[in-house]
Short mmCIF file of C-alpha atoms in Angstrom, two decimals:
data_model
loop_
_atom_site.label_atom_id
_atom_site.label_comp_id
_atom_site.label_asym_id
_atom_site.label_seq_id
_atom_site.Cartn_x
_atom_site.Cartn_y
_atom_site.Cartn_z
CA MET C 1 34.68 -62.93 -73.44
CA THR C 2 33.09 -63.78 -76.88
CA GLN C 3 32.43 -60.80 -79.07
CA PRO C 4 29.01 -60.21 -80.62
CA PRO C 5 29.31 -60.38 -84.55
CA ALA C 6 29.41 -57.05 -86.30
CA GLN C 7 26.03 -55.56 -87.72
CA PRO C 8 25.98 -53.49 -90.85
CA SER C 9 25.30 -49.96 -90.28
CA PRO C 10 22.00 -48.04 -90.97
CA HIS C 11 23.87 -45.75 -93.20
CA GLY C 12 25.43 -48.36 -95.31
CA HIS C 13 28.87 -47.72 -93.85
CA PRO C 14 30.39 -50.51 -92.35
CA GLU C 15 31.76 -50.04 -88.85
CA SER C 16 33.69 -52.17 -86.44
CA ALA C 17 31.63 -53.61 -83.50
CA GLY C 18 30.73 -51.41 -80.60
CA THR C 19 31.42 -48.45 -82.36
CA GLU C 20 28.77 -45.47 -82.36
CA PRO C 21 28.83 -42.94 -85.27
CA ALA C 22 30.47 -39.66 -84.27
CA CYS C 23 28.20 -36.56 -84.12
CA PRO C 24 29.05 -33.66 -86.53
CA GLY C 25 30.42 -30.72 -84.38
CA ARG C 26 30.65 -32.54 -81.22
CA PRO C 27 34.38 -34.02 -79.52
CA GLU C 28 34.58 -37.59 -79.25
CA SER C 29 34.44 -38.65 -75.76
CA ALA C 30 34.89 -42.21 -74.29
CA GLY C 31 32.62 -43.43 -72.06
CA PRO C 32 32.78 -45.97 -69.44
CA ALA C 33 32.65 -49.30 -70.69
CA HIS C 34 29.48 -51.49 -70.18
CA PRO C 35 29.90 -55.29 -70.12
CA GLY C 36 29.50 -56.59 -73.78
CA THR C 37 30.68 -53.70 -75.59
CA ASP C 38 34.16 -52.18 -76.34
CA GLY C 39 33.31 -48.95 -77.96
CA PRO C 40 32.96 -45.37 -76.49
CA GLU C 41 29.89 -44.07 -75.30
CA PRO C 42 28.23 -41.42 -77.52
CA SER C 43 28.44 -38.06 -76.31
CA TYR C 44 25.28 -35.77 -76.12
CA PRO C 45 25.10 -32.18 -76.44
CA GLY C 46 24.68 -30.38 -72.79
CA ALA C 47 24.56 -34.12 -71.36
CA GLY C 48 27.98 -33.43 -69.64
CA GLU C 49 28.25 -33.02 -65.82
CA PRO C 50 27.77 -29.24 -64.57
CA SER C 51 30.54 -27.38 -63.72
CA TYR C 52 30.57 -25.28 -60.39
CA PRO C 53 32.71 -22.51 -60.09
CA GLY C 54 35.71 -23.37 -57.86
CA ALA C 55 34.68 -27.32 -57.56
CA GLU C 56 34.60 -29.88 -59.72
CA GLY C 57 31.71 -32.55 -59.78
CA PRO C 58 32.25 -35.83 -58.20
CA SER C 59 33.07 -38.78 -60.49
CA TYR C 60 31.24 -41.94 -60.02
CA PRO C 61 32.57 -45.30 -61.61
CA GLY C 62 29.90 -46.47 -63.77
CA ALA C 63 27.55 -43.51 -63.70
CA GLY C 64 27.44 -42.68 -67.73
CA GLU C 65 24.94 -43.11 -70.02
CA PRO C 66 24.78 -46.58 -71.40
CA SER C 67 24.95 -46.94 -75.16
CA TYR C 68 22.91 -49.48 -77.04
CA PRO C 69 23.98 -51.09 -80.63
CA GLY C 70 21.80 -50.33 -83.40
CA ILE C 71 19.83 -47.48 -81.79
CA PRO C 72 20.69 -43.96 -83.56
CA ALA C 73 21.62 -40.88 -80.97
CA GLN C 74 18.98 -38.46 -80.74
CA ALA C 75 19.43 -34.96 -79.56
CA PRO C 76 17.75 -34.45 -76.00
CA PRO C 77 14.23 -32.58 -76.27
CA THR C 78 14.26 -28.95 -76.10
CA TYR C 79 11.60 -27.41 -73.77
CA PRO C 80 10.17 -23.86 -74.15
CA THR C 81 11.70 -21.56 -71.54
CA ALA C 82 8.99 -19.71 -69.44
CA GLN C 83 9.22 -16.05 -69.72
CA GLN C 84 8.94 -14.22 -66.33
CA PRO C 85 5.65 -12.38 -66.50
CA THR C 86 5.66 -8.60 -66.29
CA PRO C 87 3.93 -6.95 -63.28
CA PRO C 88 0.55 -5.23 -64.33
CA ALA C 89 0.75 -1.19 -64.60
CA TYR C 90 -1.06 0.29 -61.53
CA PRO C 91 -2.41 3.66 -61.99
CA THR C 92 -0.50 6.12 -60.02
CA ALA C 93 -2.52 8.29 -57.36
CA GLN C 94 -2.55 11.60 -57.31
CA GLN C 95 -1.86 13.81 -54.13
CA PRO C 96 -5.08 15.76 -53.71
CA ALA C 97 -4.96 19.41 -53.66
CA TYR C 98 -5.76 21.02 -50.31
CA PRO C 99 -7.02 24.47 -50.03
CA THR C 100 -4.32 26.68 -48.90
CA ALA C 101 -5.48 29.44 -46.23
CA PRO C 102 -4.70 32.94 -47.12
CA GLN C 103 -1.55 34.51 -44.85
CA PRO C 104 -2.97 36.93 -42.37
CA ALA C 105 -1.51 40.45 -42.92
CA TYR C 106 0.37 41.63 -39.88
CA PRO C 107 0.41 45.38 -39.36
CA THR C 108 3.69 46.95 -39.91
CA GLY C 109 4.86 49.54 -37.78
CA PRO C 110 8.33 51.13 -36.78
CA GLY C 111 10.68 48.68 -35.07
CA PRO C 112 11.34 49.59 -31.52
CA ALA C 113 14.35 52.01 -30.41
CA TYR C 114 17.01 50.20 -29.13
CA PRO C 115 20.09 52.02 -27.60
CA SER C 116 22.58 52.90 -29.88
CA ALA C 117 26.18 51.86 -29.74
CA ALA C 118 28.73 53.66 -27.65
CA PRO C 119 30.40 56.27 -30.09
CA GLN C 120 33.60 55.62 -31.60
CA GLY C 121 36.72 56.28 -29.22
CA GLU C 122 34.72 55.25 -25.92
CA ALA C 123 35.25 52.10 -24.70
CA PRO C 124 31.63 50.60 -23.30
CA ALA C 125 31.37 50.17 -19.81
CA THR C 126 31.60 46.36 -18.98
CA PRO C 127 29.51 45.34 -16.09
CA PRO C 128 31.62 43.71 -13.10
CA ALA C 129 32.03 40.05 -12.74
CA PRO C 130 29.71 38.49 -10.40
CA SER C 131 31.55 37.55 -7.35
CA ALA C 132 31.84 33.95 -6.45
CA PRO C 133 29.35 33.12 -3.64
CA PRO C 134 30.94 32.69 -0.34
CA ALA C 135 32.02 29.16 0.79
CA ALA C 136 29.51 27.31 3.18
CA ALA C 137 30.91 27.33 6.77
CA PRO C 138 31.84 23.75 7.53
CA ASP C 139 29.22 22.01 9.83
CA HIS C 140 31.20 21.21 12.60
CA HIS C 141 28.59 19.41 14.33
CA TYR C 142 28.27 16.59 11.78
CA ILE C 143 29.09 13.34 12.60
CA SER C 144 29.61 10.05 10.59
CA THR C 145 26.77 7.49 11.23
CA ASP C 146 28.38 4.66 9.34
CA GLN C 147 28.21 1.24 10.67
CA ARG C 148 31.51 -0.02 12.38
CA ARG C 149 32.49 -2.65 14.86
CA VAL C 150 30.89 -1.76 18.31
CA HIS C 151 32.25 -2.71 21.56
CA ILE C 152 29.44 -3.48 24.30
CA SER C 153 30.40 -2.89 27.74
CA ALA C 154 29.87 -5.43 30.13
CA HIS C 155 27.91 -3.19 32.46
CA GLN C 156 24.87 -1.56 30.60
CA ARG C 157 23.42 0.20 33.32
CA ARG C 158 24.72 1.30 36.71
CA THR C 159 22.66 3.19 39.87
CA ASP C 160 24.82 6.33 40.54
CA ALA C 161 24.16 8.59 43.46
CA THR C 162 21.37 10.73 42.46
CA ALA C 163 19.32 7.66 41.75
CA VAL C 164 20.04 6.47 44.97
CA GLY C 165 19.33 9.64 46.87
CA ASN C 166 15.99 9.81 44.75
CA LEU C 167 14.82 6.83 46.10
CA LEU C 168 15.64 7.80 49.46
CA LEU C 169 13.68 10.99 49.07
CA TYR C 170 10.51 9.04 47.94
CA LEU C 171 10.40 6.81 51.07
CA PRO C 172 8.42 9.35 53.30
CA ASN C 173 5.90 9.26 50.44
CA PHE C 174 6.36 5.34 50.19
CA LEU C 175 5.04 5.11 53.80
CA ALA C 176 2.33 7.59 53.39
CA SER C 177 1.09 5.34 50.31
CA LEU C 178 1.51 2.67 52.47
CA PHE C 179 -0.51 3.98 55.09
CA VAL C 180 -3.26 4.92 52.45
CA VAL C 181 -3.34 1.49 50.70
CA ALA C 182 -3.58 -0.29 54.30
CA LEU C 183 -6.14 1.81 55.02
CA VAL C 184 -8.29 1.23 52.07
CA SER C 185 -7.71 -2.76 52.36
CA ALA C 186 -9.15 -2.53 55.89
CA PHE C 187 -12.63 -2.28 54.10
CA PHE C 188 -12.20 -5.96 52.04
CA GLY C 189 -11.70 -7.70 55.11
CA GLY C 190 -9.10 -10.88 54.42
CA LEU C 191 -8.66 -9.78 50.93
CA GLY C 192 -6.72 -6.80 52.36
CA LEU C 193 -3.56 -8.18 52.75
CA ILE C 194 -3.58 -9.59 49.10
CA LEU C 195 -4.46 -5.94 48.06
CA VAL C 196 -1.47 -4.71 49.90
CA LEU C 197 1.02 -7.31 48.45
CA ALA C 198 -0.14 -6.80 44.88
CA TRP C 199 0.53 -3.12 45.47
CA LEU C 200 4.17 -3.87 46.66
CA VAL C 201 4.83 -5.99 43.65
CA SER C 202 3.34 -3.46 41.09
CA GLY C 203 6.73 -1.73 40.97
CA VAL C 204 8.25 -4.40 38.68
CA LEU C 205 5.76 -3.09 35.89
CA VAL C 206 8.11 -0.23 35.47
CA PHE C 207 10.42 -2.46 33.33
CA HIS C 208 7.50 -4.38 32.02
CA ARG C 209 7.51 -3.45 28.00
CA PRO C 210 3.66 -3.42 27.62
CA THR C 211 3.23 -1.17 30.46
CA GLU C 212 6.37 1.06 29.26
CA SER C 213 4.17 1.64 25.91
CA ALA C 214 1.23 2.72 27.68
CA VAL C 215 2.87 5.02 29.95
CA ALA C 216 4.37 6.43 26.84
CA ARG C 217 1.17 6.90 24.97
CA ARG C 218 -1.28 7.79 27.68
CA LEU C 219 0.79 9.84 30.38
CA LEU C 220 3.71 11.18 28.05
CA GLY C 221 1.77 11.61 24.70
CA LEU C 222 4.46 10.00 22.45
CA ARG C 223 4.08 7.79 19.49
CA TYR C 224 5.85 5.32 17.42
CA PRO C 225 7.84 6.92 14.58
CA THR C 226 7.31 6.49 10.92
CA PRO C 227 9.54 4.73 8.79
CA ARG C 228 11.04 8.01 7.46
CA GLU C 229 11.42 9.43 11.02
CA ARG C 230 13.25 5.96 11.70
CA GLU C 231 15.47 6.18 9.23
CA ARG C 232 16.47 9.84 10.53
CA LEU C 233 16.73 8.52 14.33
CA GLU C 234 18.30 5.23 13.96
CA PRO C 235 21.67 5.82 12.48
CA VAL C 236 22.06 8.66 15.08
CA TRP C 237 21.14 6.52 17.69
CA ARG C 238 23.23 3.91 16.43
CA GLU C 239 26.58 6.19 16.47
CA VAL C 240 25.43 7.33 20.21
CA THR C 241 25.22 3.86 21.52
CA ALA C 242 28.42 2.72 19.83
CA ARG C 243 30.29 5.36 21.49
CA ALA C 244 28.86 4.00 25.10
CA GLY C 245 29.06 0.51 24.45
CA VAL C 246 25.46 0.04 24.75
CA GLU C 247 23.24 -2.26 22.86
CA GLY C 248 20.91 0.08 21.23
CA ARG C 249 18.24 -2.43 20.77
CA THR C 250 17.45 -2.54 24.65
CA TYR C 251 15.99 0.91 24.36
CA GLU C 252 12.63 2.22 21.93
CA LEU C 253 12.76 5.62 20.32
CA TRP C 254 9.32 7.70 20.37
CA ILE C 255 8.17 10.57 18.94
CA GLU C 256 6.55 13.63 20.59
CA ASP C 257 4.42 15.58 18.55
CA SER C 258 5.64 19.21 19.60
CA ASP C 259 7.37 22.25 18.05
CA ASP C 260 9.78 22.61 21.11
CA LEU C 261 13.35 21.52 21.41
CA ASN C 262 12.96 18.87 24.06
CA ALA C 263 13.36 14.85 24.60
CA VAL C 264 12.49 12.53 27.43
CA ALA C 265 14.02 9.23 29.03
CA ALA C 266 11.30 7.48 30.95
CA ALA C 267 10.52 3.97 32.53
CA GLY C 268 13.14 1.43 31.79
CA HIS C 269 13.44 1.50 27.89
CA ILE C 270 11.67 4.80 26.60
CA VAL C 271 13.79 7.28 24.65
CA GLY C 272 11.34 10.02 23.24
CA VAL C 273 12.32 13.46 20.99
CA THR C 274 10.11 16.06 19.61
CA ARG C 275 9.37 16.06 16.07
CA PHE C 276 11.09 19.75 16.04
CA SER C 277 14.41 18.20 17.69
CA MET C 278 14.47 15.59 14.90
CA ASN C 279 13.93 17.95 11.66
CA ALA C 280 15.56 21.15 13.02
CA LEU C 281 18.72 19.77 14.71
CA PRO C 282 22.05 18.68 12.70
CA SER C 283 22.87 15.07 13.19
CA GLY C 284 25.78 16.18 15.77
CA GLU C 285 23.39 18.18 17.96
CA LEU C 286 20.47 15.52 17.72
CA ALA C 287 23.20 13.02 18.67
CA ALA C 288 24.05 15.18 22.06
CA VAL C 289 20.42 15.29 23.11
CA LEU C 290 20.02 11.42 22.62
CA ALA C 291 23.45 10.91 24.31
CA HIS C 292 21.87 13.09 27.35
CA GLU C 293 18.73 11.02 27.35
CA LEU C 294 20.79 7.80 27.13
CA GLY C 295 22.65 9.23 30.17
CA HIS C 296 19.70 9.22 32.12
CA HIS C 297 18.89 5.51 31.58
CA VAL C 298 22.47 4.59 32.01
CA GLY C 299 22.89 6.24 35.60
CA GLY C 300 19.39 4.81 36.84
CA HIS C 301 17.49 8.19 36.90
CA ALA C 302 14.58 7.28 34.56
CA TRP C 303 13.56 4.14 36.01
CA SER C 304 14.08 5.40 39.72
CA SER C 305 12.00 8.52 39.37
CA LEU C 306 9.09 6.65 37.61
CA LEU C 307 9.40 4.00 40.79
CA GLY C 308 9.29 6.73 43.13
CA TYR C 309 6.46 8.39 41.46
CA TRP C 310 4.64 5.01 41.27
CA TYR C 311 5.00 4.38 44.86
CA ALA C 312 4.08 8.11 45.83
CA LEU C 313 0.86 8.01 44.23
CA PRO C 314 -1.66 6.53 46.59
CA GLY C 315 -0.36 9.14 49.05
CA ARG C 316 -0.76 12.11 46.64
CA ILE C 317 -4.34 11.18 45.59
CA ALA C 318 -5.21 11.19 49.33
CA TRP C 319 -3.58 14.52 49.90
CA ARG C 320 -5.35 16.11 47.08
CA MET C 321 -8.54 14.50 48.40
CA MET C 322 -7.95 16.11 51.82
CA ARG C 323 -6.95 19.48 50.20
CA ALA C 324 -10.18 19.40 48.43
CA PHE C 325 -12.45 18.56 51.54
CA GLY C 326 -10.73 21.32 53.36
CA ARG C 327 -11.64 23.99 50.81
CA ILE C 328 -15.10 22.65 51.10
CA VAL C 329 -15.19 22.77 54.99
CA PHE C 330 -13.42 26.14 54.81
CA LYS C 331 -15.91 27.73 52.54
CA VAL C 332 -18.77 26.39 54.46
CA SER C 333 -17.59 27.63 57.85
CA ARG C 334 -17.26 31.18 56.51
CA VAL C 335 -21.18 30.90 56.44
CA PHE C 336 -21.19 30.47 60.30
CA SER C 337 -18.81 33.81 60.84
CA CYS C 338 -15.44 33.48 62.40
CA PHE C 339 -16.23 31.04 64.95
CA GLY C 340 -16.73 28.46 62.42
CA VAL C 341 -13.45 29.17 60.79
CA GLY C 342 -11.79 28.91 64.09
CA PHE C 343 -13.34 25.76 64.97
CA VAL C 344 -12.10 24.07 61.88
CA LEU C 345 -8.66 25.37 62.14
CA LEU C 346 -8.64 24.07 65.74
CA VAL C 347 -9.50 20.23 64.37
CA PHE C 348 -7.29 20.34 61.62
CA GLY C 349 -4.47 21.66 64.09
CA ALA C 350 -5.29 19.07 66.62
CA PHE C 351 -4.80 16.21 63.96
CA ALA C 352 -1.92 17.70 62.55
CA PHE C 353 -0.07 17.92 66.15
CA ALA C 354 -1.20 14.29 67.11
CA THR C 355 -0.09 13.06 63.82
CA ILE C 356 3.57 14.64 64.05
CA SER C 357 3.81 13.58 68.07
CA THR C 358 3.02 10.30 66.99
CA LEU C 359 5.41 9.91 64.42
CA TYR C 360 8.23 11.90 65.86
CA GLY C 361 8.07 14.87 63.39
CA LEU C 362 8.55 12.88 60.18
CA PRO C 363 5.52 14.19 58.61
CA LEU C 364 6.88 17.64 58.65
CA LEU C 365 9.99 16.24 56.06
CA VAL C 366 6.83 15.88 53.59
CA LEU C 367 6.99 19.68 53.30
CA ALA C 368 10.59 19.69 52.41
CA LEU C 369 10.65 16.80 50.14
CA PRO C 370 9.47 19.01 46.92
CA TYR C 371 12.60 20.95 47.01
CA ALA C 372 14.79 18.12 47.87
CA LEU C 373 13.67 16.20 44.82
CA ALA C 374 14.20 19.12 42.93
CA ALA C 375 17.61 19.68 43.81
CA VAL C 376 18.16 15.75 43.07
CA SER C 377 16.59 16.23 39.73
CA ARG C 378 19.03 19.04 38.98
CA ARG C 379 21.84 17.19 40.01
CA ALA C 380 20.62 14.56 37.61
CA GLU C 381 20.62 16.69 34.79
CA LEU C 382 24.00 17.76 35.11
CA ARG C 383 25.20 13.89 35.23
CA ALA C 384 23.46 13.39 32.19
CA ASP C 385 25.50 16.26 30.46
CA GLN C 386 28.65 15.12 31.86
CA HIS C 387 27.65 11.71 29.99
CA ALA C 388 27.15 13.16 26.53
CA ALA C 389 30.13 15.24 27.07
CA ALA C 390 32.54 12.35 27.69
CA LEU C 391 30.97 10.51 24.57
CA GLY C 392 32.71 13.31 22.42
CA PHE C 393 29.33 15.69 22.11
CA ALA C 394 30.38 18.48 24.43
CA PRO C 395 30.57 21.27 21.57
CA MET C 396 27.17 20.11 20.04
CA LEU C 397 25.33 19.99 23.62
CA ALA C 398 26.72 23.39 24.43
CA THR C 399 25.10 24.99 21.00
CA VAL C 400 21.68 23.10 21.67
CA LEU C 401 21.78 24.97 25.29
CA ASP C 402 22.37 28.05 23.61
CA LYS C 403 19.45 27.64 21.50
CA LEU C 404 17.13 26.41 24.48
CA HIS C 405 18.27 29.75 26.15
CA GLN C 406 17.47 31.73 22.89
CA ALA C 407 14.03 30.04 22.89
CA ASP C 408 13.27 30.67 26.56
CA GLN C 409 14.28 34.42 25.75
CA GLN C 410 11.71 34.48 23.02
CA GLN C 411 9.12 33.05 24.98
CA ALA C 412 9.60 35.71 27.73
CA LEU C 413 9.33 38.73 25.02
CA ALA C 414 6.42 37.09 23.45
CA ALA C 415 4.50 37.24 26.79
CA ARG C 416 5.66 40.69 27.57
CA ALA C 417 4.45 41.93 24.50
CA HIS C 418 1.08 40.08 25.12
CA ASN C 419 1.01 41.58 28.85
CA GLY C 420 1.26 45.08 26.83
CA GLY C 421 4.98 45.73 27.10
CA VAL C 422 4.89 45.26 31.01
CA PRO C 423 7.93 43.12 32.19
CA LEU C 424 6.76 40.01 33.85
CA GLN C 425 7.48 39.29 37.45
CA GLU C 426 10.70 37.70 38.00
CA PRO C 427 10.59 34.27 39.45
CA SER C 428 11.25 34.11 43.27
CA ALA C 429 14.26 32.53 44.67
CA LEU C 430 11.81 29.91 46.17
CA SER C 431 10.37 28.97 43.21
CA LYS C 432 13.67 28.71 41.62
CA LEU C 433 14.70 25.79 44.15
CA LEU C 434 11.59 23.66 42.74
CA SER C 435 13.10 23.85 39.18
CA SER C 436 13.93 20.33 37.90
CA HIS C 437 16.62 21.67 35.65
CA PRO C 438 19.66 23.84 36.17
CA ASP C 439 19.81 27.16 34.66
CA HIS C 440 21.64 27.91 31.18
CA HIS C 441 24.76 29.04 32.87
CA THR C 442 25.11 26.46 35.60
CA ARG C 443 25.00 23.81 32.61
CA LEU C 444 27.52 25.62 30.66
CA HIS C 445 29.81 25.84 33.43
CA HIS C 446 29.81 22.30 34.26
CA LEU C 447 30.92 21.70 30.54
CA GLN C 448 33.61 23.63 30.44
CA PRO C 449 36.10 20.99 31.38
CA TYR C 450 34.72 19.26 28.09
CA LEU C 451 34.79 22.06 26.17
CA GLN C 452 38.79 23.16 26.43
CA PRO C 453 41.03 22.06 23.90
CA SER C 454 43.20 19.34 25.06
CA ARG C 455 46.99 19.77 25.43
#
């Protein structure tokens, strides 16, 4: 390229073309060559690239300051540095002085006299070490209520001999009730036959759940358990039904608000326990009570008893009406001296003789039915005890029977004290035959095979 002609220096010193004067006190630094000049670029104080610790600035080609010929180098203007303003001084707040209350003067008196230490040479009497509390006796009547695999038996219910005998014994009552219903139906003309058939079919209501609930509430005085009571009953009931191989949801648990130790099995699906039994008995003893009631359901005792009672109800109502009518007639006849009483007895005797002779003496069996039904009921209780013992609850059931026996004795003592200390009359042998439950010793005797240790 063609170089431009050299121009004279402003200071009168001839210098070569493209050369800038060197500033005193500053080393010369060669700048990048721009087109049209071959001299180095003038260096300015403080114009270099800032240096960063540990890092060098990037170098870009052609990024230097251009130099122009004939223009003297000038130092960069200096700018006044701003000074940091000093914060104003705020007056310091003084802590207010609060008035101090005078310290109350407490009366000083002689200190209490404490017992002096034991004299030298005598060892102080050390109190005996407290004895460890006696270990709690293990609860042998505790059962595990953890959920586990359950084997459901193919036969959930059966009808044993006691249930069949109960139904047969109710047959005379059934015939008497049928006669009463037919007699009443005669007043309804053509609808009488429908009324008799409806009464015969009404026995299926024993297994009807809404009817069972009405029976439980109205006749037995039961109620549904609360959530807290259900948490107490359901694990024990689940363990009992698991051992028996029975579907536990088939039956309904009910509560009786009573302070007695008792339970009941009624209709086809009702299992009721008293509030005292639920709260006072351990889980094993409560399971024994529930297993006993389950035995009544499995053996068919509950539904057969209710079915017989239902079909005997019209005859019982008619019998009570006849007894009430007889009392009224007897009281009226006493007004007319002994002749009136004799006449009434003669009329009723003739009617009874005609009935017995016509029915071949079958009405006389009605007089023996209460004793026969009580005997069957006692046998059903023993069967239910055996059912609970076979499930492994024999020791628990024996303990419950002992508690029942003690409760009966306490009631007898309370009745004796109420009677002024005079012992009550013992029940007669005839009244014992009407008892629906065996006595305490008989029940324990039948549990002995299950209480003996296995060899």
